[in-house]
Amino acid sequence: MKKNSTTIYDIARALEVSASTVSRALRNHQDISAEVTEKVKKMAKKMKYKPNTLAQNLKERKTKVIGVIIPEIIHHFNMSVLNGIEEVAFRKGYHIMVTKTNESYQREVMNADSLAGQVDGLLVCLSQETKKYDHFRTFKQQEIPLVFFERVAEKVAGHRVVMNDEAIAFTLTEHLIKSGYQRIAILTGGDHLNTCRSRIKGYREAISRYGMTPDESLIVKTGMSFQEGRVGFQKVMSMEQKPDAIFATGEQIALAVYSETKKMGLHIGSQLGLAAFSCDPLLALLEPSVTGLGQKGFEMGSMAAQLCINEIENENKSTKSRAETLSNELIIRKSSLKTSADTLVVSSYSSFLSGKNSDESLVYIY
Amino acid sequence: MKKNSTTIYDIARALEVSASTVSRALRNHQDISAEVTEKVKKMAKKMKYKPNTLAQNLKERKTKVIGVIIPEIIHHFNMSVLNGIEEVAFRKGYHIMVTKTNESYQREVMNADSLAGQVDGLLVCLSQETKKYDHFRTFKQQEIPLVFFERVAEKVAGHRVVMNDEAIAFTLTEHLIKSGYQRIAILTGGDHLNTCRSRIKGYREAISRYGMTPDESLIVKTGMSFQEGRVGFQKVMSMEQKPDAIFATGEQIALAVYSETKKMGLHIGSQLGLAAFSCDPLLALLEPSVTGLGQKGFEMGSMAAQLCINEIENENKSTKSRAETLSNELIIRKSSLKTSADTLVVSSYSSFLSGKNSDESLVYIY
DNA sequence: TTTTTTTATGCAACCGATTGCGGTTTCGAT
DNA sequence: ATCGAAACCGCAATCGGTTGCATAAAAAAA
């Protein structure tokens, strides 16, 4: 690259001034007279000068690039987040380097290591496998801002942007209960993921709050992927006491349940309730439509990018780790209603976290 | 960034050798004795040395980064492509810098300019607005490999990876005709896009081949976005002579048609045929399911990345622009069948390009 | 022992832009 | 005419790693 490009030295030679003068002129340094400045700029344009970003990076010790690590690309929520990140980055003059882990811890480590040298900040959504966080230490040492989103490392210093997982899970479960379902299974991933842990917690809270008998065998932690979701679903559906509703804690799981159910000929809603912790708008297009969440991916991504860039550009080192929680809303559709009511009612359940959290999860009936 | 990191000079000082020796030792240069090499490597590990990528980039005049420009991120096909790109890039030791244009020419220019200085290669899917290609000249001048995919610039030197648009469009239209639809509208974008041009051509070919009367008013070029697709759909549906089938030339258009149709209460298939030039697997989940294409996004992305990296690493300048065409298959589902046949028949139409193109578009009935 | 080769290492330039510091010129003030 | 202060500009170092060339030391040949 940069085969035939002109440098400040070329301009300097052409104008018989020094390279430093050219450099200063191009940056509007006041030491350089107006006429020289103009002369330099004119020549720069004439010679199609483009500053060598690589040299600037080395000198300035920064790249105007933020790294992104996500588990999967083919994933609507991740895409939305990425979209938000890109949008903010673009407006702020940054580029994004995107890597995916395929939910593999090992690949996450490789990505983190390889990005370490060339980004000014890093945005991460942890892989499903990740239980150790040493690969992020480099960033703290080098004072590279680190922002986790969605799946966060609580033990690592760094900003965090998450959803109100516990409250939403509570509301969602509460809704299923109020819809008349008696045996609600939750399909989710490992306890080490904050998302799964919180969602399970909210689920448990609702179950016990409404005096239902908790059944540990209904909490199935097979994983967040499509395949793993299917496995979990098959597992609960082969129990002697089958569940009558499913809480799918991720969009891939929801899709797995949905397609499996269709294959089995079960009618979603009347025969098996389904509610998903998913922002995918596709849920509204399915027939029957699936209860899910509002779309907060873009917001999460832009907030994460914003936090990151702020810390990059703020010279004050006083930036403590901030933990941002996005509220979200439950959008009720046919899949979680036993009777497909033609008349749609709008109501609102209060969030179960009475004092602590005032942003109650709104509930729309569609 | 790179606040407290050790350099080769630190290692050199600790070992009382020169920096060049350290550099060479770390790269296994044969001039350095085995013992010194080992000593250096041991010390490097001990001091947690990581080479400064920025300095290497400047020196080597390359970055091991390939830029990607796509119109939209929230777009299944684009993400499939991106997924393929990332996968190949990762395996080859490259990073990807992802930018999106939001279908804006201006933003495409900005992205191209800003990427020019810091990538070893560039992968581009043109924006819908783009009609001038000057912003890609820099890359040719600097000999930075350029690969277009999906929407390509035919006038610009660079590799191209496309689908067999014309043949697929022919097959798809042919299928609608054979299904018994009489008035087939095609919703698409501007003629300057190779994709639209080829798809329209295939459509026209099929219409005339089967002796139907072509009607220019059925060729609606409102654009490829969801909103534009909806506009186009509303336009044809408000004609005095409505179409009885729609050929949606993109996934966003297909979704627009699908959701509008549902709103109108029209039954897709029996009342209005629909076939989409789209790889989105969601089409299979909808009810009625929508006729579309096989998933070739990953393949397109990995091929594009492969071409790009090959050219980056091949020193022989003899790399002529290669144009790769991916074949694809039509997957027939309920939306393009007037009667929802319970018995599914598998057949195969021959590609209309008899001699020239032997990869006929396979047709599955689902 | 002397000369030639081989082996191993260091010096310094380079990639291109930035910037502290010092030097020269200009010009008004004394 | 002399001095001091702006106003302008260039030298050289720096960022960290790489590499051609020279050199020194060790080994081999004479």
Coordinates of C-alpha atoms in Angstrom, one line a residue, chain A residues 5-283:
Chain A
S5 CA 1.9 8.7 -2.5
T6 CA 3.4 12.0 -1.8
T7 CA 4.8 12.9 1.6
I8 CA 5.5 16.2 3.4
Y9 CA 9.0 15.8 2.2
D10 CA 7.9 15.9 -1.4
I11 CA 6.0 19.1 -0.7
A12 CA 8.9 20.5 1.1
R13 CA 11.3 19.8 -1.7
A14 CA 8.9 21.3 -4.3
L15 CA 8.5 24.5 -2.2
E16 CA 12.1 24.6 -1.0
V17 CA 11.0 24.7 2.7
S18 CA 11.6 22.2 5.4
A19 CA 9.3 19.3 6.2
S20 CA 8.5 20.7 9.6
T21 CA 7.2 23.9 8.0
V22 CA 5.0 21.8 5.7
S23 CA 3.7 19.8 8.7
R24 CA 3.0 22.9 10.7
A25 CA 1.4 24.7 7.8
L26 CA -1.0 21.8 7.2
R27 CA -2.0 21.9 10.8
N28 CA -2.5 25.6 10.8
H29 CA 0.3 26.3 13.3
Q30 CA 0.5 30.0 14.1
D31 CA 4.3 30.1 13.7
I32 CA 3.9 29.7 10.0
S33 CA 3.0 32.9 8.0
A34 CA -0.3 33.0 6.2
E35 CA 1.3 33.1 2.8
V36 CA 3.5 30.1 3.4
T37 CA 0.6 28.2 4.9
E38 CA -1.5 28.9 1.9
K39 CA 1.3 28.0 -0.5
V40 CA 1.8 24.7 1.2
K41 CA -1.8 23.9 1.2
K42 CA -2.1 24.7 -2.4
M43 CA 0.8 22.5 -3.3
A44 CA -0.5 19.7 -1.0
K45 CA -3.7 19.7 -2.9
K46 CA -1.9 19.9 -6.2
M47 CA 0.2 16.9 -5.3
K48 CA -2.7 15.1 -3.9
Y49 CA -1.1 14.8 -0.5
K50 CA -2.7 12.5 2.0
P51 CA -1.1 12.2 5.4
N52 CA 0.3 8.8 6.1
T53 CA -2.0 7.5 8.8
L54 CA 0.4 4.9 9.8
A55 CA 3.1 7.4 10.6
Q56 CA 0.7 9.5 12.5
N57 CA -0.5 6.6 14.5
L58 CA 3.0 5.7 15.5
K59 CA 3.8 9.3 16.4
E60 CA 0.5 10.0 18.2
R61 CA 0.3 6.6 19.7
K62 CA -3.2 6.2 18.7
T63 CA -5.2 4.9 15.9
K64 CA -8.7 6.2 16.0
V65 CA -9.9 2.6 15.8
I66 CA -12.0 0.8 18.3
G67 CA -12.1 -3.0 18.4
V68 CA -15.2 -5.0 18.7
I69 CA -15.5 -8.6 19.9
I70 CA -18.8 -10.4 19.5
P71 CA -19.8 -14.0 19.7
E72 CA -21.6 -14.2 16.4
I73 CA -22.3 -12.0 13.4
I74 CA -25.4 -13.8 12.2
H75 CA -27.4 -12.7 15.1
H76 CA -29.9 -9.9 15.0
F77 CA -29.2 -8.4 18.3
N78 CA -25.5 -8.3 17.8
M79 CA -26.0 -6.7 14.4
S80 CA -28.1 -4.0 15.9
V81 CA -25.5 -3.3 18.5
L82 CA -22.9 -3.3 15.8
N83 CA -25.0 -0.8 13.8
G84 CA -25.1 1.5 16.8
I85 CA -21.4 1.2 17.3
E86 CA -20.6 2.0 13.7
E87 CA -22.9 4.9 13.7
V88 CA -21.3 6.6 16.7
A89 CA -17.8 5.7 15.6
F90 CA -18.4 7.2 12.2
R91 CA -19.7 10.4 13.7
K92 CA -16.7 10.7 16.0
G93 CA -14.2 9.9 13.3
Y94 CA -13.4 6.4 14.4
H95 CA -13.2 3.1 12.6
I96 CA -14.2 -0.2 14.0
M97 CA -12.3 -3.5 13.8
V98 CA -14.8 -6.3 14.1
T99 CA -14.0 -9.8 15.2
K100 CA -16.2 -12.6 16.2
T101 CA -15.5 -15.5 18.5
N102 CA -18.0 -18.1 17.4
E103 CA -18.7 -18.4 21.1
S104 CA -15.2 -19.8 21.6
Y105 CA -13.1 -18.8 24.6
Q106 CA -9.9 -19.5 22.8
R107 CA -10.8 -17.4 19.8
E108 CA -11.8 -14.6 22.1
V109 CA -8.3 -14.6 23.6
M110 CA -6.8 -14.6 20.2
N111 CA -8.9 -11.7 19.1
A112 CA -8.2 -9.7 22.2
D113 CA -4.5 -10.3 21.9
S114 CA -4.3 -9.3 18.3
L115 CA -6.4 -6.2 18.7
A116 CA -4.5 -5.0 21.7
G117 CA -1.8 -3.4 19.7
Q118 CA -3.9 -1.5 17.3
V119 CA -7.0 -0.1 18.9
D120 CA -7.7 2.9 21.1
G121 CA -10.6 1.1 22.8
L122 CA -12.3 -2.2 22.9
L123 CA -16.0 -3.2 23.0
V124 CA -16.7 -6.8 24.1
C125 CA -19.6 -9.1 24.4
L126 CA -18.2 -12.2 26.0
S127 CA -18.4 -15.6 24.5
Q128 CA -20.5 -18.3 26.0
E129 CA -17.5 -20.2 27.1
T130 CA -15.6 -17.5 28.7
K131 CA -14.9 -17.9 32.4
K132 CA -11.4 -16.4 32.7
Y133 CA -10.7 -12.8 32.0
D134 CA -6.9 -12.6 31.9
H135 CA -6.8 -11.7 28.3
F136 CA -8.3 -8.3 29.1
R137 CA -5.6 -7.4 31.6
T138 CA -3.4 -6.0 28.8
F139 CA -5.9 -3.4 28.1
K140 CA -6.0 -2.1 31.7
Q141 CA -2.2 -2.1 31.8
Q142 CA -2.0 0.0 28.7
E143 CA -4.9 2.1 29.8
I144 CA -7.0 1.2 26.8
P145 CA -10.7 1.8 27.6
L146 CA -12.7 -1.4 27.8
V147 CA -16.4 -1.5 27.6
F148 CA -18.4 -4.7 28.0
F149 CA -22.0 -4.9 26.7
E150 CA -24.7 -7.5 27.1
R151 CA -22.4 -10.3 28.5
V152 CA -20.1 -8.5 30.8
A153 CA -17.1 -9.5 33.0
E154 CA -18.0 -8.2 36.4
K155 CA -14.6 -8.9 37.9
V156 CA -12.8 -6.8 35.2
A157 CA -12.5 -3.0 35.5
G158 CA -14.3 -1.5 32.6
H159 CA -17.6 0.1 31.7
R160 CA -20.6 -2.1 31.3
V161 CA -23.8 -1.7 29.4
V162 CA -26.5 -4.2 30.0
M163 CA -30.2 -4.6 29.9
N164 CA -32.4 -4.8 32.9
D165 CA -32.3 -8.6 32.6
E166 CA -33.6 -9.5 35.9
A167 CA -36.6 -7.2 35.9
I168 CA -37.5 -8.1 32.3
A169 CA -37.2 -11.8 33.0
F170 CA -39.5 -11.3 36.0
T171 CA -42.1 -9.4 34.0
L172 CA -41.9 -11.9 31.2
T173 CA -42.4 -14.8 33.6
E174 CA -45.1 -13.0 35.4
H175 CA -46.9 -12.5 32.2
L176 CA -46.8 -16.1 31.3
I177 CA -48.2 -17.0 34.7
K178 CA -51.0 -14.5 34.4
S179 CA -51.7 -15.9 31.0
G180 CA -52.6 -19.1 32.7
Y181 CA -49.6 -21.3 32.1
Q182 CA -48.7 -23.6 35.0
R183 CA -45.4 -25.2 34.2
I184 CA -43.0 -22.8 32.7
A185 CA -39.6 -24.0 31.5
I186 CA -36.7 -21.7 31.0
L187 CA -34.1 -22.5 28.4
T188 CA -30.8 -20.7 28.9
G189 CA -27.0 -20.9 29.2
G190 CA -24.4 -21.3 31.9
D191 CA -24.6 -19.5 35.2
H192 CA -21.3 -17.8 34.6
L193 CA -23.0 -15.5 32.1
N194 CA -24.5 -12.5 33.8
T195 CA -27.3 -12.5 31.3
C196 CA -28.4 -16.0 32.1
R197 CA -27.9 -15.6 35.8
S198 CA -30.0 -12.5 36.0
R199 CA -32.7 -13.9 33.7
I200 CA -32.9 -17.1 35.8
K201 CA -33.1 -15.0 38.9
G202 CA -36.0 -12.9 37.6
Y203 CA -37.7 -16.1 36.5
R204 CA -37.3 -17.7 40.0
E205 CA -38.5 -14.5 41.6
A206 CA -41.7 -14.6 39.6
I207 CA -42.3 -18.3 40.2
S208 CA -42.0 -18.0 43.9
R209 CA -43.8 -14.6 44.1
Y210 CA -46.8 -16.2 42.5
G211 CA -46.7 -19.2 44.8
M212 CA -45.9 -21.7 42.1
T213 CA -43.8 -24.7 43.0
P214 CA -40.3 -24.2 41.7
D215 CA -39.0 -27.2 39.7
E216 CA -35.3 -27.2 39.1
S217 CA -35.7 -29.6 36.2
L218 CA -37.5 -26.8 34.3
I219 CA -34.3 -24.7 34.4
V220 CA -32.4 -26.0 31.4
K221 CA -28.9 -24.5 30.8
T222 CA -27.9 -26.1 27.6
G223 CA -26.6 -23.0 25.9
M224 CA -27.6 -20.0 23.8
S225 CA -27.1 -21.3 20.3
F226 CA -29.8 -22.6 18.0
Q227 CA -28.6 -26.1 18.3
E228 CA -28.2 -25.9 22.0
G229 CA -31.6 -24.4 22.3
R230 CA -33.1 -27.2 20.4
V231 CA -31.4 -29.7 22.6
G232 CA -32.8 -28.0 25.7
F233 CA -36.2 -27.9 24.2
Q234 CA -36.2 -31.6 23.3
K235 CA -35.0 -32.2 26.8
V236 CA -38.0 -30.6 28.5
M237 CA -40.4 -31.9 26.0
S238 CA -39.3 -35.5 26.7
M239 CA -40.0 -35.1 30.5
E240 CA -42.7 -37.1 31.9
Q241 CA -44.3 -33.8 33.1
K242 CA -44.0 -31.6 30.1
P243 CA -44.0 -27.8 30.5
D244 CA -46.9 -25.8 29.1
A245 CA -44.8 -22.7 28.4
I246 CA -41.3 -21.9 27.4
F247 CA -39.2 -18.9 28.4
A248 CA -36.5 -18.7 25.7
T249 CA -33.7 -16.5 27.0
G250 CA -32.2 -15.7 23.7
E251 CA -33.3 -15.2 20.1
Q252 CA -31.6 -18.3 18.8
I253 CA -33.2 -20.4 21.4
A254 CA -36.6 -18.9 20.6
L255 CA -36.1 -19.7 16.9
A256 CA -35.2 -23.2 17.8
V257 CA -38.2 -23.7 19.9
Y258 CA -40.4 -22.1 17.3
S259 CA -39.3 -24.2 14.4
E260 CA -39.3 -27.4 16.5
T261 CA -42.8 -26.7 17.7
K262 CA -44.0 -26.2 14.2
K263 CA -42.4 -29.5 13.2
M264 CA -44.2 -31.2 16.1
G265 CA -47.5 -29.8 15.0
L266 CA -48.0 -28.1 18.4
H267 CA -49.9 -24.9 18.3
I268 CA -47.9 -22.1 19.9
G269 CA -50.0 -20.1 22.3
S270 CA -52.9 -22.4 22.9
Q271 CA -50.9 -25.6 23.3
L272 CA -47.5 -24.3 24.3
G273 CA -46.8 -20.8 25.5
L274 CA -43.7 -19.1 24.3
A275 CA -42.0 -15.8 25.3
A276 CA -38.6 -14.8 24.2
F277 CA -35.9 -12.6 25.6
S278 CA -35.2 -11.4 22.1
C279 CA -35.4 -8.1 20.2
D280 CA -35.6 -9.6 16.8
P281 CA -38.4 -7.8 14.9
L282 CA -39.0 -11.0 13.0
L283 CA -40.9 -12.2 16.0

